[in-house]
PDB file of C-alpha atoms in Angstrom:
ATOM      1  CA  MET A   1       0.000   0.000   0.000  1.00  0.00           C
ATOM      2  CA  ILE A   2       2.855   2.370   0.763  1.00  0.00           C
ATOM      3  CA  LEU A   3       4.493   1.542  -2.542  1.00  0.00           C
ATOM      4  CA  VAL A   4       1.320   2.042  -4.586  1.00  0.00           C
ATOM      5  CA  PHE A   5      -0.535   4.904  -2.880  1.00  0.00           C
ATOM      6  CA  SER A   6       2.357   6.856  -1.404  1.00  0.00           C
ATOM      7  CA  THR A   7       5.400   6.290  -3.595  1.00  0.00           C
ATOM      8  CA  ASN A   8       3.970   5.705  -7.076  1.00  0.00           C
ATOM      9  CA  LEU A   9       0.674   7.616  -7.076  1.00  0.00           C
ATOM     10  CA  LYS A  10       1.633  10.173  -4.400  1.00  0.00           C
ATOM     11  CA  TRP A  11      -1.977  10.308  -3.205  1.00  0.00           C
ATOM     12  CA  LEU A  12      -1.398   9.673   0.505  1.00  0.00           C
ATOM     13  CA  PRO A  13       1.505  10.051   2.935  1.00  0.00           C
ATOM     14  CA  GLY A  14       3.314   6.826   3.770  1.00  0.00           C
ATOM     15  CA  SER A  15       4.343   7.444   7.357  1.00  0.00           C
ATOM     16  CA  GLY A  16       3.887   9.592  10.417  1.00  0.00           C
ATOM     17  CA  ALA A  17       0.814  11.023  12.100  1.00  0.00           C
ATOM     18  CA  TYR A  18       0.801  14.482  10.501  1.00  0.00           C
ATOM     19  CA  ALA A  19       2.791  16.659   8.125  1.00  0.00           C
ATOM     20  CA  VAL A  20       5.768  18.583   9.466  1.00  0.00           C
ATOM     21  CA  GLY A  21       4.575  21.672  11.309  1.00  0.00           C
ATOM     22  CA  LYS A  22       0.885  20.713  11.065  1.00  0.00           C
ATOM     23  CA  ALA A  23       0.307  18.960  14.368  1.00  0.00           C
ATOM     24  CA  ALA A  24      -2.910  20.881  15.017  1.00  0.00           C
ATOM     25  CA  ASP A  25      -4.314  20.349  11.504  1.00  0.00           C
ATOM     26  CA  TRP A  26      -7.042  17.681  11.633  1.00  0.00           C
ATOM     27  CA  GLY A  27      -7.021  17.313   7.856  1.00  0.00           C
ATOM     28  CA  SER A  28      -3.353  16.348   7.885  1.00  0.00           C
ATOM     29  CA  ARG A  29      -3.955  13.885  10.718  1.00  0.00           C
ATOM     30  CA  ALA A  30      -6.892  12.286   8.880  1.00  0.00           C
ATOM     31  CA  GLU A  31      -4.864  12.037   5.672  1.00  0.00           C
ATOM     32  CA  HIS A  32      -2.031  10.264   7.516  1.00  0.00           C
ATOM     33  CA  LEU A  33      -4.482   7.875   9.164  1.00  0.00           C
ATOM     34  CA  VAL A  34      -6.008   6.554   5.913  1.00  0.00           C
ATOM     35  CA  LEU A  35      -3.339   3.975   4.963  1.00  0.00           C
ATOM     36  CA  PRO A  36      -2.743   2.500   8.454  1.00  0.00           C
ATOM     37  CA  LEU A  37      -6.462   2.257   9.154  1.00  0.00           C
ATOM     38  CA  THR A  38      -7.138   0.689   5.755  1.00  0.00           C
ATOM     39  CA  ALA A  39      -4.412  -1.897   6.296  1.00  0.00           C
ATOM     40  CA  LEU A  40      -5.787  -2.788   9.716  1.00  0.00           C
ATOM     41  CA  VAL A  41      -9.430  -2.994   8.643  1.00  0.00           C
ATOM     42  CA  VAL A  42      -8.804  -4.913   5.409  1.00  0.00           C
ATOM     43  CA  SER A  43      -6.709  -7.491   7.227  1.00  0.00           C
ATOM     44  CA  HIS A  44      -9.556  -8.289   9.672  1.00  0.00           C
ATOM     45  CA  ILE A  45     -12.861  -7.485   7.957  1.00  0.00           C
ATOM     46  CA  TRP A  46     -12.966 -10.500   5.648  1.00  0.00           C
ATOM     47  CA  TYR A  47     -12.937 -12.899   8.591  1.00  0.00           C
ATOM     48  CA  TYR A  48     -15.724 -11.116  10.446  1.00  0.00           C
ATOM     49  CA  ALA A  49     -17.846 -10.822   7.297  1.00  0.00           C
ATOM     50  CA  TYR A  50     -17.424 -14.554   6.685  1.00  0.00           C
ATOM     51  CA  MET A  51     -18.423 -15.399  10.256  1.00  0.00           C
ATOM     52  CA  VAL A  52     -21.480 -13.105  10.185  1.00  0.00           C
ATOM     53  CA  ARG A  53     -22.543 -14.650   6.882  1.00  0.00           C
ATOM     54  CA  ASN A  54     -22.302 -18.150   8.345  1.00  0.00           C
ATOM     55  CA  ARG A  55     -24.181 -17.131  11.484  1.00  0.00           C
ATOM     56  CA  ILE A  56     -26.994 -15.530   9.473  1.00  0.00           C
ATOM     57  CA  LEU A  57     -27.254 -18.652   7.309  1.00  0.00           C
ATOM     58  CA  MET A  58     -27.611 -20.693  10.504  1.00  0.00           C
ATOM     59  CA  GLU A  59     -30.307 -18.305  11.732  1.00  0.00           C
ATOM     60  CA  MET A  60     -32.189 -18.583   8.431  1.00  0.00           C
ATOM     61  CA  GLY A  61     -32.800 -22.252   9.217  1.00  0.00           C
ATOM     62  CA  ALA A  62     -34.374 -21.545  12.601  1.00  0.00           C
ATOM     63  CA  ASP A  63     -38.049 -22.130  13.377  1.00  0.00           C
ATOM     64  CA  TYR A  64     -38.829 -18.461  13.991  1.00  0.00           C
ATOM     65  CA  VAL A  65     -37.783 -17.668  10.405  1.00  0.00           C
ATOM     66  CA  LEU A  66     -40.264 -20.207   9.118  1.00  0.00           C
ATOM     67  CA  LEU A  67     -42.924 -18.597  11.302  1.00  0.00           C
ATOM     68  CA  ALA A  68     -42.028 -15.146   9.977  1.00  0.00           C
ATOM     69  CA  LYS A  69     -42.299 -16.432   6.401  1.00  0.00           C
ATOM     70  CA  ALA A  70     -45.685 -17.913   7.247  1.00  0.00           C
ATOM     71  CA  LYS A  71     -46.789 -14.513   8.576  1.00  0.00           C
ATOM     72  CA  GLY A  72     -45.976 -13.036   5.171  1.00  0.00           C
ATOM     73  CA  LEU A  73     -42.857 -11.008   5.989  1.00  0.00           C
ATOM     74  CA  ASN A  74     -40.509 -10.426   3.079  1.00  0.00           C
ATOM     75  CA  LYS A  75     -36.895 -11.645   3.085  1.00  0.00           C
ATOM     76  CA  ARG A  76     -35.445  -8.215   3.968  1.00  0.00           C
ATOM     77  CA  GLN A  77     -37.667  -7.838   7.042  1.00  0.00           C
ATOM     78  CA  ILE A  78     -36.810 -11.332   8.204  1.00  0.00           C
ATOM     79  CA  MET A  79     -33.102 -10.713   7.656  1.00  0.00           C
ATOM     80  CA  PHE A  80     -32.846  -7.372   9.463  1.00  0.00           C
ATOM     81  CA  HIS A  81     -35.515  -7.639  12.149  1.00  0.00           C
ATOM     82  CA  HIS A  82     -35.014 -11.247  13.156  1.00  0.00           C
ATOM     83  CA  CYS A  83     -31.828 -12.921  11.906  1.00  0.00           C
ATOM     84  CA  LEU A  84     -29.374 -10.028  12.185  1.00  0.00           C
ATOM     85  CA  ARG A  85     -30.650  -9.102  15.631  1.00  0.00           C
ATOM     86  CA  ASN A  86     -29.976 -12.648  16.831  1.00  0.00           C
ATOM     87  CA  ALA A  87     -26.594 -12.873  15.099  1.00  0.00           C
ATOM     88  CA  ILE A  88     -25.148  -9.612  16.480  1.00  0.00           C
ATOM     89  CA  PRO A  89     -24.457 -10.811  20.082  1.00  0.00           C
ATOM     90  CA  SER A  90     -22.365 -13.744  18.873  1.00  0.00           C
ATOM     91  CA  TYR A  91     -20.568 -11.431  16.439  1.00  0.00           C
ATOM     92  CA  LEU A  92     -19.693  -8.991  19.234  1.00  0.00           C
ATOM     93  CA  SER A  93     -18.463 -11.886  21.364  1.00  0.00           C
ATOM     94  CA  MET A  94     -16.273 -13.054  18.495  1.00  0.00           C
ATOM     95  CA  VAL A  95     -14.799  -9.567  17.996  1.00  0.00           C
ATOM     96  CA  ALA A  96     -14.141  -9.137  21.718  1.00  0.00           C
ATOM     97  CA  ALA A  97     -12.534 -12.574  21.939  1.00  0.00           C
ATOM     98  CA  SER A  98     -10.168 -11.715  19.087  1.00  0.00           C
ATOM     99  CA  VAL A  99      -8.770  -8.625  20.826  1.00  0.00           C
ATOM    100  CA  PRO A 100      -5.248 -10.123  21.082  1.00  0.00           C
ATOM    101  CA  HIS A 101      -5.153 -10.638  17.320  1.00  0.00           C
ATOM    102  CA  ILE A 102      -6.394  -7.111  16.625  1.00  0.00           C
ATOM    103  CA  LEU A 103      -3.970  -5.640  19.160  1.00  0.00           C
ATOM    104  CA  GLY A 104      -1.047  -7.480  17.595  1.00  0.00           C
ATOM    105  CA  GLY A 105      -2.095  -6.266  14.155  1.00  0.00           C
ATOM    106  CA  THR A 106      -2.261  -2.719  15.455  1.00  0.00           C
ATOM    107  CA  TYR A 107       1.287  -2.976  16.794  1.00  0.00           C
ATOM    108  CA  ILE A 108       2.563  -4.175  13.419  1.00  0.00           C
ATOM    109  CA  VAL A 109       0.659  -1.533  11.433  1.00  0.00           C
ATOM    110  CA  GLU A 110       1.954   1.242  13.699  1.00  0.00           C
ATOM    111  CA  THR A 111       5.508   0.033  13.240  1.00  0.00           C
ATOM    112  CA  VAL A 112       5.260  -0.332   9.452  1.00  0.00           C
ATOM    113  CA  PHE A 113       3.633   3.062   8.910  1.00  0.00           C
ATOM    114  CA  SER A 114       5.767   4.825  11.571  1.00  0.00           C
ATOM    115  CA  TYR A 115       2.574   5.909  13.281  1.00  0.00           C
ATOM    116  CA  PRO A 116       3.097   6.974  16.892  1.00  0.00           C
ATOM    117  CA  GLY A 117       1.217   4.779  19.312  1.00  0.00           C
ATOM    118  CA  VAL A 118       1.550   1.951  21.786  1.00  0.00           C
ATOM    119  CA  GLY A 119       2.886  -0.413  19.107  1.00  0.00           C
ATOM    120  CA  THR A 120       5.611   1.975  18.055  1.00  0.00           C
ATOM    121  CA  LEU A 121       6.434   2.668  21.689  1.00  0.00           C
ATOM    122  CA  SER A 122       6.725  -1.084  22.362  1.00  0.00           C
ATOM    123  CA  TYR A 123       8.954  -1.573  19.337  1.00  0.00           C
ATOM    124  CA  GLU A 124      11.226   1.327  20.285  1.00  0.00           C
ATOM    125  CA  SER A 125      11.454   0.220  23.917  1.00  0.00           C
ATOM    126  CA  ALA A 126      12.509  -3.266  22.790  1.00  0.00           C
ATOM    127  CA  ARG A 127      14.943  -1.820  20.285  1.00  0.00           C
ATOM    128  CA  TYR A 128      16.658   0.414  22.852  1.00  0.00           C
ATOM    129  CA  LYS A 129      16.455  -2.198  25.623  1.00  0.00           C
ATOM    130  CA  ASP A 130      14.131  -0.178  27.851  1.00  0.00           C
ATOM    131  CA  TYR A 131      12.841  -3.268  29.636  1.00  0.00           C
ATOM    132  CA  ASN A 132      10.873  -1.413  32.296  1.00  0.00           C
ATOM    133  CA  LEU A 133       8.719   0.355  29.712  1.00  0.00           C
ATOM    134  CA  LEU A 134       8.390  -2.846  27.688  1.00  0.00           C
ATOM    135  CA  MET A 135       7.185  -4.752  30.759  1.00  0.00           C
ATOM    136  CA  LEU A 136       4.684  -1.998  31.564  1.00  0.00           C
ATOM    137  CA  LEU A 137       3.298  -2.033  28.023  1.00  0.00           C
ATOM    138  CA  SER A 138       3.065  -5.828  28.094  1.00  0.00           C
ATOM    139  CA  ILE A 139       1.195  -5.753  31.397  1.00  0.00           C
ATOM    140  CA  LEU A 140      -1.207  -3.074  30.130  1.00  0.00           C
ATOM    141  CA  SER A 141      -1.827  -4.979  26.896  1.00  0.00           C
ATOM    142  CA  GLY A 142      -2.392  -8.189  28.834  1.00  0.00           C
ATOM    143  CA  ALA A 143      -4.788  -6.447  31.211  1.00  0.00           C
ATOM    144  CA  PHE A 144      -6.728  -5.064  28.244  1.00  0.00           C
ATOM    145  CA  VAL A 145      -7.014  -8.559  26.729  1.00  0.00           C
ATOM    146  CA  ILE A 146      -8.095 -10.077  30.059  1.00  0.00           C
ATOM    147  CA  LEU A 147     -10.713  -7.372  30.631  1.00  0.00           C
ATOM    148  CA  SER A 148     -12.135  -7.829  27.145  1.00  0.00           C
ATOM    149  CA  ASN A 149     -12.383 -11.583  27.707  1.00  0.00           C
ATOM    150  CA  ILE A 150     -14.105 -11.030  31.052  1.00  0.00           C
ATOM    151  CA  ALA A 151     -16.577  -8.702  29.338  1.00  0.00           C
ATOM    152  CA  VAL A 152     -17.282 -11.385  26.711  1.00  0.00           C
ATOM    153  CA  GLN A 153     -17.871 -14.018  29.371  1.00  0.00           C
ATOM    154  CA  LYS A 154     -20.132 -11.707  31.375  1.00  0.00           C
ATOM    155  CA  GLU A 155     -22.158 -10.823  28.270  1.00  0.00           C
ATOM    156  CA  ALA A 156     -22.446 -14.482  27.277  1.00  0.00           C
ATOM    157  CA  LYS A 157     -23.659 -15.506  30.732  1.00  0.00           C
ATOM    158  CA  SER A 158     -26.284 -12.754  30.765  1.00  0.00           C
ATOM    159  CA  ASP A 159     -27.588 -14.065  27.407  1.00  0.00           C
ATOM    160  CA  GLY A 160     -27.534 -17.635  28.677  1.00  0.00           C
ATOM    161  CA  ARG A 161     -25.013 -18.750  26.056  1.00  0.00           C
ATOM    162  CA  GLN A 162     -21.986 -20.895  26.736  1.00  0.00           C
ATOM    163  CA  ILE A 163     -18.576 -19.893  25.311  1.00  0.00           C
TER     164      ILE A 163
END
């Protein structure tokens, strides 16, 4: 993406969080965020779309869908008012359970695009052997993963589902 959109086409900046001297310019910050955010979203969205598709196909075979068809509801109403509403909680659980994968991807994207953040800070602390900062960042990342997993378990128990 850097090679195509930044180097060859010169449409977007390839690194950093803002242009030199434009730290307060929101336009510059948004422009610098496009490539890293696109890389992060594209690398994860296909999996979640596939899982939602499979979950909705499972829901389409449920008895309440047959009842809704018998009531005369069209396919769009059944899909959005019944199937999607029942598929969303499992989708949110799946996203929350994959927080370590997303967090790791964020660290890599920040490093590749030289975007300042926790990933870049972790990389630089490892590079310069600042073990205290690296341990702190590891503990904070681990705590974030544990808290997200606890939230998933709590949400699943309140729905009566087993994960």
